[in-house]
Each structure stands twice: as C-alpha cells, then as structure tokens.
Amino acid sequence: MDTMLLSLFEDAIDEDLDGFDVGTIIKSTCLAMLAGGSDTTVVALAWTLSLLLNNSHVMQKAQEELDIQVGRNKLVDESHITNLIELLVATISLKVRVLFNLWKIQRDPTVWSEPDLFKPERFLTTHKGVDVKGNNFELIPFSSGRRICPGISSALVLLHLTLANVLHAFEITRPSDEPIAVTESL
Ligand code: HEM
C-alpha cells in the first residue's frame, strides 16, 4: 500500500502538504485504512454468521445456492459472486457537525416491515434494487456522500468471498439449542 501511495505522491515529494511531509501522510493514510477496515469487516462477518446460525432456514438456502453455483468440490472465487443472489443480500452550513443515527434510519418501521427480523429475502422482493452504496438513504451502512467509506468495494468483495467460502466449506451449528446472543450494547 505504501508503494502505491508513494507513486501517487511522487510529484509532491518536496512539497509541504499542510505542514506534513509525504512520509507522514502515507503512514497516516495506511493507518486510517487499517484502522477503518479491520474491526468493521470482522464485526459485519460475526453478525452475519450469528444471524445465519439463528435463522438456519436462511443459511440452508444460501448453502444450497452455493452448491448449485459453485459445486461441492470447489472453493468460491470472485467469478461466482455475481451469481450468488441469496448472499446479496441538505444543504448544511460549514462548521456544523451532523451526526446521523444510522441504526434508527435502518430500522424505520415505515420503511422496513418487521425491521428487527433477519429477512435477507426482502432485498429480492419488497426492497429489490436497494443497495448499500450510498444512493438509497434508507440503508447506508457505509454512510453516503463525500465522506462515504472509501473501503466499500474491498469490504464487499472480502465479505462476500469469506462468507461464501465459510458457508460452502463448513457445516456450522450452534453449540446448543440456545440462540446466539445478538443483543447490542455499548
Ligand atoms: C463492513 C465493513 C465496513 C463498514 C460497515 C464501514 C463503514 C464505514 C462508515 C459508516 C464510514 C463513515 C464514518 C463516518 O462518517 O463517521 C466509514 C469510513 C471509513 N472507512 Fe469504512 N467500513 C467498512 C470497511 C472498511 C474497509 C475495509 C476500509 C479500508 C480498507 C475502510 C476504511 C474507511 C476509512 C479510511 C473511513 C474514513 C473516511 C473519511 O473520513 O473520509 N472501511 N466506514
């Protein structure tokens, strides 16, 4: 990553960039990408797997789809992802800081029926066409606009591939009949 960033900054190597040298900017950009990309992706994967374990009919459907699209003896690669439907699942003056409550927006009962239920099939039926890339404001897990997550593409590929391969290669079950706890806390 540092080599790629260095090539972008080649012409600016002797320039003063807001008081920071190129090396500092590269290091802080790498740090921001690593810090912004690690926990978010792991948490998204852990939540998805927990919700699938608590909704075994959805997991079974996803695994059936993987068997059909990929085949039993192959690992999932990027070429398969587009065919895996079941997994797809203001003007404001300067200096004003706006905090959006994404949790509330994404659970608005006037938009989402039974918002607390894990129903990925809604994205194939009632909410077909709603995506997570910042254009549909009812679902913006990566935020939207100028400060949208710059890691969105890599996160989506990584999540799809990891989730698809885990579901395809393993039979995962809960350790007991107790549902996996998915209550949130701060
Ligand atoms: C499921 C995974 C991810 C989710 C849900 C997610 C979500 C978000 C959200 C909501 C923001 C905006 C935060 C704000 O406005 O305060 C953001 C910003 C950011 N994300 Fe992600 N992200 C994910 C993965 C990644 C990955 C993989 C990377 C890097 C490779 C990354 C790098 C960043 C960075 C650097 C910012 C700050 C952008 C800025 O301030 O202009 N994220 N992310």
mmCIF file of C-alpha atoms and ligand atoms in Angstrom:
data_model
loop_
_atom_site.group_PDB
_atom_site.id
_atom_site.type_symbol
_atom_site.label_atom_id
_atom_site.label_comp_id
_atom_site.label_asym_id
_atom_site.label_seq_id
_atom_site.Cartn_x
_atom_site.Cartn_y
_atom_site.Cartn_z
ATOM 1 C CA MET A 1 0.000 0.000 0.000
ATOM 2 C CA ASP A 2 2.834 2.419 0.864
ATOM 3 C CA THR A 3 4.456 1.849 -2.565
ATOM 4 C CA MET A 4 1.176 2.626 -4.321
ATOM 5 C CA LEU A 5 0.669 5.797 -2.266
ATOM 6 C CA LEU A 6 4.286 6.858 -2.810
ATOM 7 C CA SER A 7 3.806 6.629 -6.580
ATOM 8 C CA LEU A 8 0.754 8.882 -6.273
ATOM 9 C CA PHE A 9 2.742 11.420 -4.273
ATOM 10 C CA GLU A 10 5.895 11.276 -6.432
ATOM 11 C CA ASP A 11 5.469 14.787 -7.828
ATOM 12 C CA ALA A 12 4.785 16.210 -4.380
ATOM 13 C CA ILE A 13 7.794 14.678 -2.684
ATOM 14 C CA ASP A 14 9.411 18.062 -1.887
ATOM 15 C CA GLU A 15 6.178 19.930 -1.327
ATOM 16 C CA ASP A 16 4.848 20.985 2.011
ATOM 17 C CA LEU A 17 1.425 19.353 2.365
ATOM 18 C CA ASP A 18 -0.381 21.339 5.029
ATOM 19 C CA GLY A 19 2.732 21.156 7.178
ATOM 20 C CA PHE A 20 3.141 17.382 6.802
ATOM 21 C CA ASP A 21 5.774 15.566 4.760
ATOM 22 C CA VAL A 22 4.878 12.824 2.268
ATOM 23 C CA GLY A 23 6.083 10.047 4.578
ATOM 24 C CA THR A 24 3.789 11.174 7.403
ATOM 25 C CA ILE A 25 0.800 11.423 5.049
ATOM 26 C CA ILE A 26 1.457 7.937 3.672
ATOM 27 C CA LYS A 27 1.827 6.442 7.140
ATOM 28 C CA SER A 28 -1.343 8.102 8.436
ATOM 29 C CA THR A 29 -3.328 7.050 5.325
ATOM 30 C CA CYS A 30 -2.197 3.432 5.783
ATOM 31 C CA LEU A 31 -3.130 3.628 9.454
ATOM 32 C CA ALA A 32 -6.586 5.066 8.635
ATOM 33 C CA MET A 33 -7.242 2.301 6.088
ATOM 34 C CA LEU A 34 -6.126 -0.420 8.502
ATOM 35 C CA ALA A 35 -7.973 1.046 11.481
ATOM 36 C CA GLY A 36 -11.123 1.729 9.448
ATOM 37 C CA GLY A 37 -11.052 -1.634 7.699
ATOM 38 C CA SER A 38 -10.309 -4.215 10.382
ATOM 39 C CA ASP A 39 -12.928 -4.106 13.117
ATOM 40 C CA THR A 40 -15.769 -3.090 10.752
ATOM 41 C CA THR A 41 -15.290 -6.106 8.484
ATOM 42 C CA VAL A 42 -14.824 -8.581 11.330
ATOM 43 C CA VAL A 43 -17.922 -7.289 13.144
ATOM 44 C CA ALA A 44 -20.022 -7.432 9.952
ATOM 45 C CA LEU A 45 -18.944 -11.036 9.396
ATOM 46 C CA ALA A 46 -19.539 -12.057 13.012
ATOM 47 C CA TRP A 47 -23.053 -10.521 12.977
ATOM 48 C CA THR A 48 -23.931 -12.172 9.672
ATOM 49 C CA LEU A 49 -22.785 -15.590 10.836
ATOM 50 C CA SER A 50 -24.633 -15.190 14.158
ATOM 51 C CA LEU A 51 -27.840 -14.189 12.378
ATOM 52 C CA LEU A 52 -27.480 -17.103 9.954
ATOM 53 C CA LEU A 53 -26.991 -19.501 12.864
ATOM 54 C CA ASN A 54 -30.170 -18.170 14.449
ATOM 55 C CA ASN A 55 -32.053 -18.479 11.134
ATOM 56 C CA SER A 56 -30.983 -21.883 9.875
ATOM 57 C CA HIS A 57 -33.540 -21.866 7.017
ATOM 58 C CA VAL A 58 -31.734 -18.850 5.508
ATOM 59 C CA MET A 59 -28.330 -20.486 5.961
ATOM 60 C CA GLN A 60 -29.583 -23.679 4.329
ATOM 61 C CA LYS A 61 -30.866 -21.721 1.330
ATOM 62 C CA ALA A 62 -27.535 -19.936 0.954
ATOM 63 C CA GLN A 63 -25.649 -23.226 1.128
ATOM 64 C CA GLU A 64 -27.948 -24.815 -1.452
ATOM 65 C CA GLU A 65 -27.324 -21.865 -3.756
ATOM 66 C CA LEU A 66 -23.555 -22.265 -3.248
ATOM 67 C CA ASP A 67 -23.769 -25.961 -4.114
ATOM 68 C CA ILE A 68 -25.599 -25.142 -7.342
ATOM 69 C CA GLN A 69 -23.489 -22.154 -8.427
ATOM 70 C CA VAL A 70 -20.047 -23.305 -7.271
ATOM 71 C CA GLY A 71 -20.251 -27.081 -6.974
ATOM 72 C CA ARG A 72 -19.420 -29.262 -3.974
ATOM 73 C CA ASN A 73 -15.710 -29.680 -4.631
ATOM 74 C CA LYS A 74 -14.655 -26.108 -5.393
ATOM 75 C CA LEU A 75 -13.927 -23.016 -3.337
ATOM 76 C CA VAL A 76 -15.834 -19.816 -4.074
ATOM 77 C CA ASP A 77 -13.919 -17.232 -6.102
ATOM 78 C CA GLU A 78 -14.772 -13.737 -7.342
ATOM 79 C CA SER A 79 -16.200 -15.048 -10.623
ATOM 80 C CA HIS A 80 -19.008 -16.778 -8.715
ATOM 81 C CA ILE A 81 -20.088 -13.803 -6.625
ATOM 82 C CA THR A 82 -22.375 -12.081 -9.152
ATOM 83 C CA ASN A 83 -24.423 -15.275 -9.469
ATOM 84 C CA LEU A 84 -24.906 -15.749 -5.736
ATOM 85 C CA ILE A 85 -28.232 -13.997 -5.253
ATOM 86 C CA GLU A 86 -29.087 -15.319 -1.797
ATOM 87 C CA LEU A 87 -25.929 -13.850 -0.283
ATOM 88 C CA LEU A 88 -26.548 -10.360 -1.607
ATOM 89 C CA VAL A 89 -28.083 -9.843 0.428
ATOM 90 C CA ALA A 90 -29.119 19.298 2.794
ATOM 91 C CA THR A 91 -27.579 21.769 2.443
ATOM 92 C CA ILE A 92 -25.785 22.473 5.715
ATOM 93 C CA SER A 93 -23.623 25.446 6.510
ATOM 94 C CA LEU A 94 -19.910 24.881 7.067
ATOM 95 C CA LYS A 95 -18.681 24.126 10.595
ATOM 96 C CA VAL A 96 -21.876 22.313 11.512
ATOM 97 C CA ARG A 97 -21.241 18.793 12.703
ATOM 98 C CA VAL A 98 -24.061 16.406 11.809
ATOM 99 C CA LEU A 99 -24.403 13.001 13.405
ATOM 100 C CA PHE A 100 -26.728 10.562 11.660
ATOM 101 C CA ASN A 101 -28.379 7.806 13.609
ATOM 102 C CA LEU A 102 -27.878 5.046 11.044
ATOM 103 C CA TRP A 103 -29.280 2.404 13.403
ATOM 104 C CA LYS A 104 -32.607 4.235 13.622
ATOM 105 C CA ILE A 105 -32.792 5.025 9.908
ATOM 106 C CA GLN A 106 -32.154 1.394 9.040
ATOM 107 C CA ARG A 107 -34.847 0.174 11.407
ATOM 108 C CA ASP A 108 -37.555 2.666 10.469
ATOM 109 C CA PRO A 109 -40.810 0.667 10.582
ATOM 110 C CA THR A 110 -42.378 2.938 7.972
ATOM 111 C CA VAL A 111 -39.759 1.712 5.512
ATOM 112 C CA TRP A 112 -38.937 -1.784 6.750
ATOM 113 C CA SER A 113 -41.626 -4.236 7.768
ATOM 114 C CA GLU A 114 -40.587 -6.178 10.877
ATOM 115 C CA PRO A 115 -37.292 -4.253 10.978
ATOM 116 C CA ASP A 116 -35.777 -6.338 13.776
ATOM 117 C CA LEU A 117 -36.155 -9.613 11.906
ATOM 118 C CA PHE A 118 -33.350 -11.047 9.816
ATOM 119 C CA LYS A 119 -35.085 -11.309 6.456
ATOM 120 C CA PRO A 120 -32.461 -11.074 3.689
ATOM 121 C CA GLU A 121 -35.086 -12.155 1.153
ATOM 122 C CA ARG A 122 -36.590 -8.646 1.458
ATOM 123 C CA PHE A 123 -33.787 -7.485 -0.871
ATOM 124 C CA LEU A 124 -35.158 -9.812 -3.539
ATOM 125 C CA THR A 125 -38.789 -8.808 -3.024
ATOM 126 C CA THR A 126 -40.119 -5.694 -1.251
ATOM 127 C CA HIS A 127 -36.760 -3.872 -1.331
ATOM 128 C CA LYS A 128 -35.358 -5.166 -4.581
ATOM 129 C CA GLY A 129 -32.905 -2.616 -6.001
ATOM 130 C CA VAL A 130 -31.994 -1.082 -2.625
ATOM 131 C CA ASP A 131 -28.224 -1.281 -2.317
ATOM 132 C CA VAL A 132 -25.649 -0.283 0.308
ATOM 133 C CA LYS A 133 -23.557 2.020 -1.843
ATOM 134 C CA GLY A 134 -24.878 5.332 -0.550
ATOM 135 C CA ASN A 135 -27.671 6.001 -3.044
ATOM 136 C CA ASN A 136 -30.574 4.608 -1.055
ATOM 137 C CA PHE A 137 -30.734 6.624 2.139
ATOM 138 C CA GLU A 138 -32.860 4.048 3.949
ATOM 139 C CA LEU A 139 -29.838 1.709 4.019
ATOM 140 C CA ILE A 140 -26.427 3.353 4.359
ATOM 141 C CA PRO A 141 -24.140 1.134 6.460
ATOM 142 C CA PHE A 142 -21.133 2.662 4.657
ATOM 143 C CA SER A 143 -22.544 6.183 5.041
ATOM 144 C CA SER A 144 -23.075 8.395 1.987
ATOM 145 C CA GLY A 145 -21.780 11.456 0.177
ATOM 146 C CA ARG A 146 -18.272 12.885 0.301
ATOM 147 C CA ARG A 147 -17.267 11.009 3.424
ATOM 148 C CA ILE A 148 -18.636 7.642 2.361
ATOM 149 C CA CYS A 149 -16.453 4.711 3.344
ATOM 150 C CA PRO A 150 -13.564 4.507 0.846
ATOM 151 C CA GLY A 151 -13.174 0.800 1.626
ATOM 152 C CA ILE A 152 -16.671 -0.117 0.424
ATOM 153 C CA SER A 153 -15.560 -2.083 -2.640
ATOM 154 C CA SER A 154 -12.887 -4.074 -0.862
ATOM 155 C CA ALA A 155 -15.193 -4.673 2.128
ATOM 156 C CA LEU A 156 -17.987 -6.044 -0.074
ATOM 157 C CA VAL A 157 -15.687 -8.367 -2.026
ATOM 158 C CA LEU A 158 -13.997 -9.538 1.160
ATOM 159 C CA LEU A 159 -17.272 -10.151 2.989
ATOM 160 C CA HIS A 160 -18.877 -11.980 0.082
ATOM 161 C CA LEU A 161 -15.876 -14.199 -0.542
ATOM 162 C CA THR A 162 -15.235 -15.029 3.115
ATOM 163 C CA LEU A 163 -18.874 -15.655 3.941
ATOM 164 C CA ALA A 164 -19.477 -17.711 0.808
ATOM 165 C CA ASN A 165 -16.385 -19.843 1.393
ATOM 166 C CA VAL A 166 -17.166 -20.437 5.084
ATOM 167 C CA LEU A 167 -20.755 -21.458 4.299
ATOM 168 C CA HIS A 168 -19.668 -23.592 1.368
ATOM 169 C CA ALA A 169 -16.808 -25.396 3.081
ATOM 170 C CA PHE A 170 -18.208 -25.916 6.597
ATOM 171 C CA GLU A 171 -21.363 -27.121 8.291
ATOM 172 C CA ILE A 172 -21.640 -24.633 11.107
ATOM 173 C CA THR A 173 -24.000 -25.142 14.009
ATOM 174 C CA ARG A 174 -24.708 -23.595 17.392
ATOM 175 C CA PRO A 175 -23.148 -25.305 20.418
ATOM 176 C CA SER A 176 -26.618 -25.746 21.957
ATOM 177 C CA ASP A 177 -30.271 -25.029 21.195
ATOM 178 C CA GLU A 178 -29.829 -21.570 22.717
ATOM 179 C CA PRO A 179 -29.838 -18.834 20.035
ATOM 180 C CA ILE A 180 -26.608 -16.889 19.596
ATOM 181 C CA ALA A 181 -26.986 -13.667 21.613
ATOM 182 C CA VAL A 182 -27.384 -10.771 19.184
ATOM 183 C CA THR A 183 -28.399 -8.021 21.557
ATOM 184 C CA GLU A 184 -26.436 -4.819 21.217
ATOM 185 C CA SER A 185 -24.696 -2.893 23.937
ATOM 186 C CA LEU A 186 -22.287 -0.007 24.230
HETATM 187 C C1 HEM B 1 -18.281 -3.954 6.583
HETATM 188 C C2 HEM B 1 -17.230 -3.165 6.533
HETATM 189 C C3 HEM B 1 -17.244 -1.665 6.680
HETATM 190 C C4 HEM B 1 -18.242 -0.830 7.125
HETATM 191 C C5 HEM B 1 -19.651 -1.209 7.607
HETATM 192 C C6 HEM B 1 -17.711 0.528 7.060
HETATM 193 C C7 HEM B 1 -18.444 1.656 7.410
HETATM 194 C C8 HEM B 1 -17.942 2.943 7.351
HETATM 195 C C9 HEM B 1 -18.702 4.148 7.657
HETATM 196 C C10 HEM B 1 -20.175 4.191 8.096
HETATM 197 C C11 HEM B 1 -17.866 5.209 7.499
HETATM 198 C C12 HEM B 1 -18.219 6.698 7.707
HETATM 199 C C13 HEM B 1 -17.918 7.079 9.134
HETATM 200 C C14 HEM B 1 -18.320 8.499 9.452
HETATM 201 O O1 HEM B 1 -18.914 9.182 8.627
HETATM 202 O O2 HEM B 1 -18.055 8.928 10.581
HETATM 203 C C15 HEM B 1 -16.574 4.690 7.114
HETATM 204 C C16 HEM B 1 -15.457 5.463 6.903
HETATM 205 C C17 HEM B 1 -14.219 4.951 6.582
HETATM 206 N N1 HEM B 1 -13.915 3.641 6.254
HETATM 207 FE FE1 HEM B 1 -15.177 2.093 6.322
HETATM 208 N N2 HEM B 1 -16.423 0.482 6.594
HETATM 209 C C18 HEM B 1 -16.093 -0.831 6.338
HETATM 210 C C19 HEM B 1 -14.904 -1.310 5.816
HETATM 211 C C20 HEM B 1 -13.810 -0.540 5.534
HETATM 212 C C21 HEM B 1 -12.579 -1.024 4.935
HETATM 213 C C22 HEM B 1 -12.340 -2.489 4.506
HETATM 214 C C23 HEM B 1 -11.719 0.030 4.872
HETATM 215 C C24 HEM B 1 -10.301 0.109 4.356
HETATM 216 C C25 HEM B 1 -9.737 -0.791 3.569
HETATM 217 C C26 HEM B 1 -12.408 1.192 5.425
HETATM 218 C C27 HEM B 1 -11.858 2.446 5.559
HETATM 219 C C28 HEM B 1 -12.563 3.559 5.969
HETATM 220 C C29 HEM B 1 -11.956 4.894 6.129
HETATM 221 C C30 HEM B 1 -10.483 5.268 5.911
HETATM 222 C C31 HEM B 1 -13.002 5.762 6.505
HETATM 223 C C32 HEM B 1 -12.913 7.287 6.793
HETATM 224 C C33 HEM B 1 -13.293 8.058 5.525
HETATM 225 C C34 HEM B 1 -13.362 9.562 5.741
HETATM 226 O O3 HEM B 1 -13.399 10.015 6.875
HETATM 227 O O4 HEM B 1 -13.392 10.295 4.734
HETATM 228 N N3 HEM B 1 -13.680 0.807 5.801
HETATM 229 N N4 HEM B 1 -16.650 3.310 7.009
#
